[in-house]
mmCIF file of N, CA and C in Angstrom:
data_model
loop_
_atom_site.group_PDB
_atom_site.id
_atom_site.type_symbol
_atom_site.label_atom_id
_atom_site.label_comp_id
_atom_site.label_asym_id
_atom_site.label_seq_id
_atom_site.Cartn_x
_atom_site.Cartn_y
_atom_site.Cartn_z
ATOM 1 N N MET A 1 -19.477 -26.484 20.313
ATOM 2 C CA MET A 1 -19.734 -26.377 18.891
ATOM 3 C C MET A 1 -19.917 -24.916 18.549
ATOM 4 N N SER A 2 -19.328 -24.508 17.481
ATOM 5 C CA SER A 2 -19.537 -23.150 17.001
ATOM 6 C C SER A 2 -19.799 -23.189 15.506
ATOM 7 N N ALA A 3 -20.456 -22.179 15.039
ATOM 8 C CA ALA A 3 -20.756 -22.062 13.612
ATOM 9 C C ALA A 3 -20.490 -20.625 13.200
ATOM 10 N N VAL A 4 -20.060 -20.460 11.991
ATOM 11 C CA VAL A 4 -19.800 -19.128 11.468
ATOM 12 C C VAL A 4 -21.058 -18.644 10.756
ATOM 13 N N ALA A 5 -21.564 -17.520 11.216
ATOM 14 C CA ALA A 5 -22.746 -16.926 10.596
ATOM 15 C C ALA A 5 -22.423 -15.476 10.256
ATOM 16 N N SER A 6 -23.213 -14.905 9.418
ATOM 17 C CA SER A 6 -23.029 -13.510 9.029
ATOM 18 C C SER A 6 -24.394 -12.922 8.714
ATOM 19 N N PRO A 7 -24.469 -11.601 8.550
ATOM 20 C CA PRO A 7 -25.753 -10.999 8.197
ATOM 21 C C PRO A 7 -26.302 -11.481 6.855
ATOM 22 N N ALA A 8 -25.487 -12.161 6.066
ATOM 23 C CA ALA A 8 -25.917 -12.621 4.740
ATOM 24 C C ALA A 8 -26.484 -14.037 4.744
ATOM 25 N N ILE A 9 -26.374 -14.753 5.861
ATOM 26 C CA ILE A 9 -26.839 -16.143 5.922
ATOM 27 C C ILE A 9 -27.636 -16.342 7.210
ATOM 28 N N SER A 10 -28.752 -17.025 7.105
ATOM 29 C CA SER A 10 -29.585 -17.234 8.294
ATOM 30 C C SER A 10 -28.873 -18.141 9.295
ATOM 31 N N ILE A 11 -29.270 -18.027 10.534
ATOM 32 C CA ILE A 11 -28.730 -18.903 11.574
ATOM 33 C C ILE A 11 -28.999 -20.356 11.195
ATOM 34 N N LEU A 12 -30.186 -20.648 10.678
ATOM 35 C CA LEU A 12 -30.511 -22.010 10.255
ATOM 36 C C LEU A 12 -29.506 -22.509 9.225
ATOM 37 N N ASN A 13 -29.262 -21.740 8.185
ATOM 38 C CA ASN A 13 -28.327 -22.179 7.149
ATOM 39 C C ASN A 13 -26.913 -22.339 7.684
ATOM 40 N N ALA A 14 -26.501 -21.468 8.593
ATOM 41 C CA ALA A 14 -25.172 -21.586 9.191
ATOM 42 C C ALA A 14 -25.063 -22.873 10.003
ATOM 43 N N LEU A 15 -26.097 -23.195 10.781
ATOM 44 C CA LEU A 15 -26.077 -24.418 11.584
ATOM 45 C C LEU A 15 -26.074 -25.663 10.703
ATOM 46 N N VAL A 16 -26.927 -25.685 9.697
ATOM 47 C CA VAL A 16 -26.997 -26.838 8.790
ATOM 48 C C VAL A 16 -25.660 -27.023 8.074
ATOM 49 N N ARG A 17 -25.071 -25.934 7.632
ATOM 50 C CA ARG A 17 -23.774 -25.985 6.942
ATOM 51 C C ARG A 17 -22.696 -26.608 7.830
ATOM 52 N N GLU A 18 -22.799 -26.376 9.143
ATOM 53 C CA GLU A 18 -21.820 -26.920 10.086
ATOM 54 C C GLU A 18 -22.174 -28.332 10.550
ATOM 55 N N GLY A 19 -23.262 -28.887 10.034
ATOM 56 C CA GLY A 19 -23.637 -30.258 10.374
ATOM 57 C C GLY A 19 -24.495 -30.404 11.612
ATOM 58 N N VAL A 20 -25.011 -29.300 12.138
ATOM 59 C CA VAL A 20 -25.878 -29.352 13.314
ATOM 60 C C VAL A 20 -27.249 -29.877 12.892
ATOM 61 N N LYS A 21 -27.741 -30.849 13.622
ATOM 62 C CA LYS A 21 -29.067 -31.413 13.360
ATOM 63 C C LYS A 21 -30.106 -30.504 14.012
ATOM 64 N N ILE A 22 -30.788 -29.738 13.202
ATOM 65 C CA ILE A 22 -31.841 -28.860 13.692
ATOM 66 C C ILE A 22 -33.077 -29.098 12.834
ATOM 67 N N ARG A 23 -34.169 -29.340 13.495
ATOM 68 C CA ARG A 23 -35.414 -29.611 12.783
ATOM 69 C C ARG A 23 -35.881 -28.338 12.068
ATOM 70 N N HIS A 24 -36.276 -28.484 10.819
ATOM 71 C CA HIS A 24 -36.808 -27.362 10.033
ATOM 72 C C HIS A 24 -37.725 -27.929 8.951
ATOM 73 N N ASP A 25 -38.893 -28.356 9.396
ATOM 74 C CA ASP A 25 -39.842 -29.092 8.556
ATOM 75 C C ASP A 25 -40.248 -28.358 7.280
ATOM 76 N N CYS A 26 -40.329 -27.042 7.308
ATOM 77 C CA CYS A 26 -40.800 -26.299 6.130
ATOM 78 C C CYS A 26 -39.661 -25.851 5.227
ATOM 79 N N GLY A 27 -38.430 -26.215 5.576
ATOM 80 C CA GLY A 27 -37.303 -25.836 4.731
ATOM 81 C C GLY A 27 -36.879 -24.385 4.873
ATOM 82 N N GLY A 28 -37.240 -23.749 5.957
ATOM 83 C CA GLY A 28 -36.788 -22.385 6.207
ATOM 84 C C GLY A 28 -37.706 -21.293 5.694
ATOM 85 N N LYS A 29 -38.982 -21.574 5.605
ATOM 86 C CA LYS A 29 -39.937 -20.599 5.068
ATOM 87 C C LYS A 29 -40.805 -19.941 6.150
ATOM 88 N N ALA A 30 -40.491 -20.169 7.409
ATOM 89 C CA ALA A 30 -41.246 -19.594 8.537
ATOM 90 C C ALA A 30 -42.693 -20.062 8.561
ATOM 91 N N VAL A 31 -42.930 -21.297 8.128
ATOM 92 C CA VAL A 31 -44.282 -21.837 8.096
ATOM 93 C C VAL A 31 -44.528 -22.807 9.248
ATOM 94 N N CYS A 32 -43.501 -23.530 9.693
ATOM 95 C CA CYS A 32 -43.719 -24.597 10.675
ATOM 96 C C CYS A 32 -43.353 -24.211 12.111
ATOM 97 N N GLY A 33 -42.360 -23.376 12.311
ATOM 98 C CA GLY A 33 -41.936 -22.999 13.655
ATOM 99 C C GLY A 33 -41.080 -24.030 14.358
ATOM 100 N N THR A 34 -40.564 -25.030 13.628
ATOM 101 C CA THR A 34 -39.781 -26.089 14.276
ATOM 102 C C THR A 34 -38.311 -25.733 14.473
ATOM 103 N N CYS A 35 -37.825 -24.672 13.876
ATOM 104 C CA CYS A 35 -36.400 -24.327 13.994
ATOM 105 C C CYS A 35 -36.157 -23.274 15.071
ATOM 106 N N ARG A 36 -36.938 -23.333 16.140
ATOM 107 C CA ARG A 36 -36.810 -22.320 17.181
ATOM 108 C C ARG A 36 -35.476 -22.418 17.909
ATOM 109 N N ILE A 37 -34.953 -21.250 18.220
ATOM 110 C CA ILE A 37 -33.735 -21.130 19.011
ATOM 111 C C ILE A 37 -34.012 -20.142 20.139
ATOM 112 N N ARG A 38 -33.194 -20.207 21.165
ATOM 113 C CA ARG A 38 -33.275 -19.253 22.271
ATOM 114 C C ARG A 38 -31.952 -18.493 22.275
ATOM 115 N N VAL A 39 -32.041 -17.177 22.305
ATOM 116 C CA VAL A 39 -30.832 -16.357 22.202
ATOM 117 C C VAL A 39 -31.109 -14.975 22.778
ATOM 118 N N ASP A 40 -30.053 -14.316 23.219
ATOM 119 C CA ASP A 40 -30.158 -12.916 23.609
ATOM 120 C C ASP A 40 -30.377 -12.131 22.319
ATOM 121 N N GLY A 41 -31.530 -11.539 22.156
ATOM 122 C CA GLY A 41 -31.913 -10.884 20.916
ATOM 123 C C GLY A 41 -31.045 -9.725 20.475
ATOM 124 N N ALA A 42 -30.178 -9.231 21.336
ATOM 125 C CA ALA A 42 -29.371 -8.072 20.980
ATOM 126 C C ALA A 42 -28.443 -8.340 19.803
ATOM 127 N N GLY A 43 -28.076 -9.587 19.577
ATOM 128 C CA GLY A 43 -27.139 -9.890 18.506
ATOM 129 C C GLY A 43 -27.776 -10.339 17.215
ATOM 130 N N LEU A 44 -29.110 -10.294 17.136
ATOM 131 C CA LEU A 44 -29.806 -10.786 15.951
ATOM 132 C C LEU A 44 -30.525 -9.666 15.205
ATOM 133 N N SER A 45 -30.853 -9.967 13.970
ATOM 134 C CA SER A 45 -31.692 -9.075 13.170
ATOM 135 C C SER A 45 -33.039 -8.910 13.872
ATOM 136 N N PRO A 46 -33.756 -7.823 13.587
ATOM 137 C CA PRO A 46 -35.073 -7.634 14.209
ATOM 138 C C PRO A 46 -36.070 -8.710 13.771
ATOM 139 N N VAL A 47 -37.066 -8.948 14.610
ATOM 140 C CA VAL A 47 -38.132 -9.902 14.282
ATOM 141 C C VAL A 47 -39.027 -9.277 13.213
ATOM 142 N N GLY A 48 -39.211 -10.010 12.124
ATOM 143 C CA GLY A 48 -40.097 -9.545 11.059
ATOM 144 C C GLY A 48 -41.525 -10.008 11.292
ATOM 145 N N GLU A 49 -42.439 -9.489 10.508
ATOM 146 C CA GLU A 49 -43.861 -9.809 10.668
ATOM 147 C C GLU A 49 -44.137 -11.294 10.479
ATOM 148 N N ARG A 50 -43.547 -11.898 9.450
ATOM 149 C CA ARG A 50 -43.756 -13.332 9.182
ATOM 150 C C ARG A 50 -43.284 -14.172 10.372
ATOM 151 N N GLU A 51 -42.127 -13.820 10.918
ATOM 152 C CA GLU A 51 -41.599 -14.559 12.068
ATOM 153 C C GLU A 51 -42.488 -14.351 13.291
ATOM 154 N N ARG A 52 -42.906 -13.130 13.518
ATOM 155 C CA ARG A 52 -43.749 -12.826 14.690
ATOM 156 C C ARG A 52 -45.057 -13.633 14.640
ATOM 157 N N ILE A 53 -45.661 -13.710 13.467
ATOM 158 C CA ILE A 53 -46.908 -14.473 13.306
ATOM 159 C C ILE A 53 -46.684 -15.943 13.636
ATOM 160 N N ARG A 54 -45.599 -16.522 13.136
ATOM 161 C CA ARG A 54 -45.332 -17.945 13.375
ATOM 162 C C ARG A 54 -44.994 -18.184 14.841
ATOM 163 N N LEU A 55 -44.193 -17.325 15.453
ATOM 164 C CA LEU A 55 -43.849 -17.495 16.869
ATOM 165 C C LEU A 55 -45.108 -17.449 17.734
ATOM 166 N N ASP A 56 -46.012 -16.524 17.437
ATOM 167 C CA ASP A 56 -47.281 -16.451 18.174
ATOM 168 C C ASP A 56 -48.097 -17.723 17.972
ATOM 169 N N ALA A 57 -48.133 -18.223 16.740
ATOM 170 C CA ALA A 57 -48.944 -19.408 16.418
ATOM 171 C C ALA A 57 -48.470 -20.659 17.146
ATOM 172 N N VAL A 58 -47.160 -20.771 17.364
ATOM 173 C CA VAL A 58 -46.633 -21.973 18.027
ATOM 174 C C VAL A 58 -46.480 -21.779 19.533
ATOM 175 N N GLY A 59 -46.855 -20.617 20.035
ATOM 176 C CA GLY A 59 -46.760 -20.367 21.469
ATOM 177 C C GLY A 59 -45.333 -20.276 21.969
ATOM 178 N N ALA A 60 -44.477 -19.662 21.178
ATOM 179 C CA ALA A 60 -43.066 -19.544 21.552
ATOM 180 C C ALA A 60 -42.910 -18.703 22.815
ATOM 181 N N ALA A 61 -41.931 -19.075 23.618
ATOM 182 C CA ALA A 61 -41.633 -18.349 24.847
ATOM 183 C C ALA A 61 -40.859 -17.070 24.521
ATOM 184 N N PRO A 62 -40.878 -16.102 25.433
ATOM 185 C CA PRO A 62 -40.073 -14.894 25.222
ATOM 186 C C PRO A 62 -38.608 -15.267 25.000
ATOM 187 N N GLY A 63 -37.967 -14.592 24.079
ATOM 188 C CA GLY A 63 -36.564 -14.863 23.779
ATOM 189 C C GLY A 63 -36.348 -15.914 22.709
ATOM 190 N N GLU A 64 -37.426 -16.572 22.275
ATOM 191 C CA GLU A 64 -37.291 -17.562 21.209
ATOM 192 C C GLU A 64 -37.419 -16.883 19.853
ATOM 193 N N ARG A 65 -36.646 -17.386 18.905
ATOM 194 C CA ARG A 65 -36.669 -16.888 17.526
ATOM 195 C C ARG A 65 -36.697 -18.071 16.582
ATOM 196 N N LEU A 66 -36.988 -17.822 15.325
ATOM 197 C CA LEU A 66 -36.883 -18.842 14.288
ATOM 198 C C LEU A 66 -35.500 -18.725 13.669
ATOM 199 N N ALA A 67 -34.767 -19.821 13.663
ATOM 200 C CA ALA A 67 -33.416 -19.803 13.097
ATOM 201 C C ALA A 67 -33.442 -19.451 11.620
ATOM 202 N N CYS A 68 -34.515 -19.828 10.931
ATOM 203 C CA CYS A 68 -34.604 -19.562 9.488
ATOM 204 C C CYS A 68 -34.822 -18.091 9.175
ATOM 205 N N GLN A 69 -35.268 -17.317 10.142
ATOM 206 C CA GLN A 69 -35.561 -15.903 9.919
ATOM 207 C C GLN A 69 -34.604 -14.983 10.672
ATOM 208 N N SER A 70 -33.620 -15.564 11.362
ATOM 209 C CA SER A 70 -32.700 -14.797 12.194
ATOM 210 C C SER A 70 -31.318 -14.744 11.558
ATOM 211 N N TYR A 71 -30.720 -13.568 11.634
ATOM 212 C CA TYR A 71 -29.392 -13.341 11.073
ATOM 213 C C TYR A 71 -28.517 -12.718 12.150
ATOM 214 N N ALA A 72 -27.290 -13.224 12.296
ATOM 215 C CA ALA A 72 -26.384 -12.732 13.332
ATOM 216 C C ALA A 72 -25.828 -11.369 12.951
ATOM 217 N N ARG A 73 -25.797 -10.476 13.909
ATOM 218 C CA ARG A 73 -25.178 -9.166 13.728
ATOM 219 C C ARG A 73 -23.849 -9.085 14.466
ATOM 220 N N LYS A 74 -23.638 -10.029 15.379
ATOM 221 C CA LYS A 74 -22.391 -10.113 16.145
ATOM 222 C C LYS A 74 -22.300 -11.525 16.690
ATOM 223 N N ASP A 75 -21.238 -11.839 17.408
ATOM 224 C CA ASP A 75 -21.098 -13.164 18.007
ATOM 225 C C ASP A 75 -22.224 -13.376 19.020
ATOM 226 N N ILE A 76 -22.855 -14.538 18.936
ATOM 227 C CA ILE A 76 -23.960 -14.860 19.834
ATOM 228 C C ILE A 76 -23.851 -16.313 20.275
ATOM 229 N N GLU A 77 -24.523 -16.619 21.348
ATOM 230 C CA GLU A 77 -24.680 -18.004 21.787
ATOM 231 C C GLU A 77 -26.155 -18.337 21.666
ATOM 232 N N ILE A 78 -26.424 -19.528 21.118
ATOM 233 C CA ILE A 78 -27.813 -19.943 20.956
ATOM 234 C C ILE A 78 -28.045 -21.282 21.623
ATOM 235 N N GLU A 79 -29.300 -21.536 21.897
ATOM 236 C CA GLU A 79 -29.740 -22.832 22.424
ATOM 237 C C GLU A 79 -30.868 -23.302 21.516
ATOM 238 N N LEU A 80 -30.789 -24.548 21.069
ATOM 239 C CA LEU A 80 -31.858 -25.096 20.246
ATOM 240 C C LEU A 80 -33.065 -25.387 21.120
ATOM 241 N N VAL A 81 -34.247 -25.082 20.631
ATOM 242 C CA VAL A 81 -35.499 -25.377 21.322
ATOM 243 C C VAL A 81 -36.115 -26.579 20.624
ATOM 244 N N ILE A 82 -36.314 -27.657 21.360
ATOM 245 C CA ILE A 82 -36.892 -28.868 20.786
ATOM 246 C C ILE A 82 -38.409 -28.718 20.784
ATOM 247 N N PRO A 83 -39.041 -28.702 19.593
ATOM 248 C CA PRO A 83 -40.496 -28.556 19.539
ATOM 249 C C PRO A 83 -41.207 -29.756 20.162
ATOM 250 N N THR A 84 -42.330 -29.491 20.818
ATOM 251 C CA THR A 84 -43.104 -30.580 21.417
ATOM 252 C C THR A 84 -44.305 -30.902 20.567
#
């Protein structure tokens, strides 16, 4: 499965647009932390303060990002993280 993303659209929106079932309880506002993905960070936008706070709050592992706050800068491969 592949999805087309760009710096103008979040990874979450790109995945949803392509029909990928990804949990995002807060609707993409970085409040819930359920849209976590695992990716090589080199291809994504930098982590912002709001995202960093939420990742810390949910105990995210290194390399995890919020799809709602991440924007692709180049071709990347992602793995969905299923929240527990």
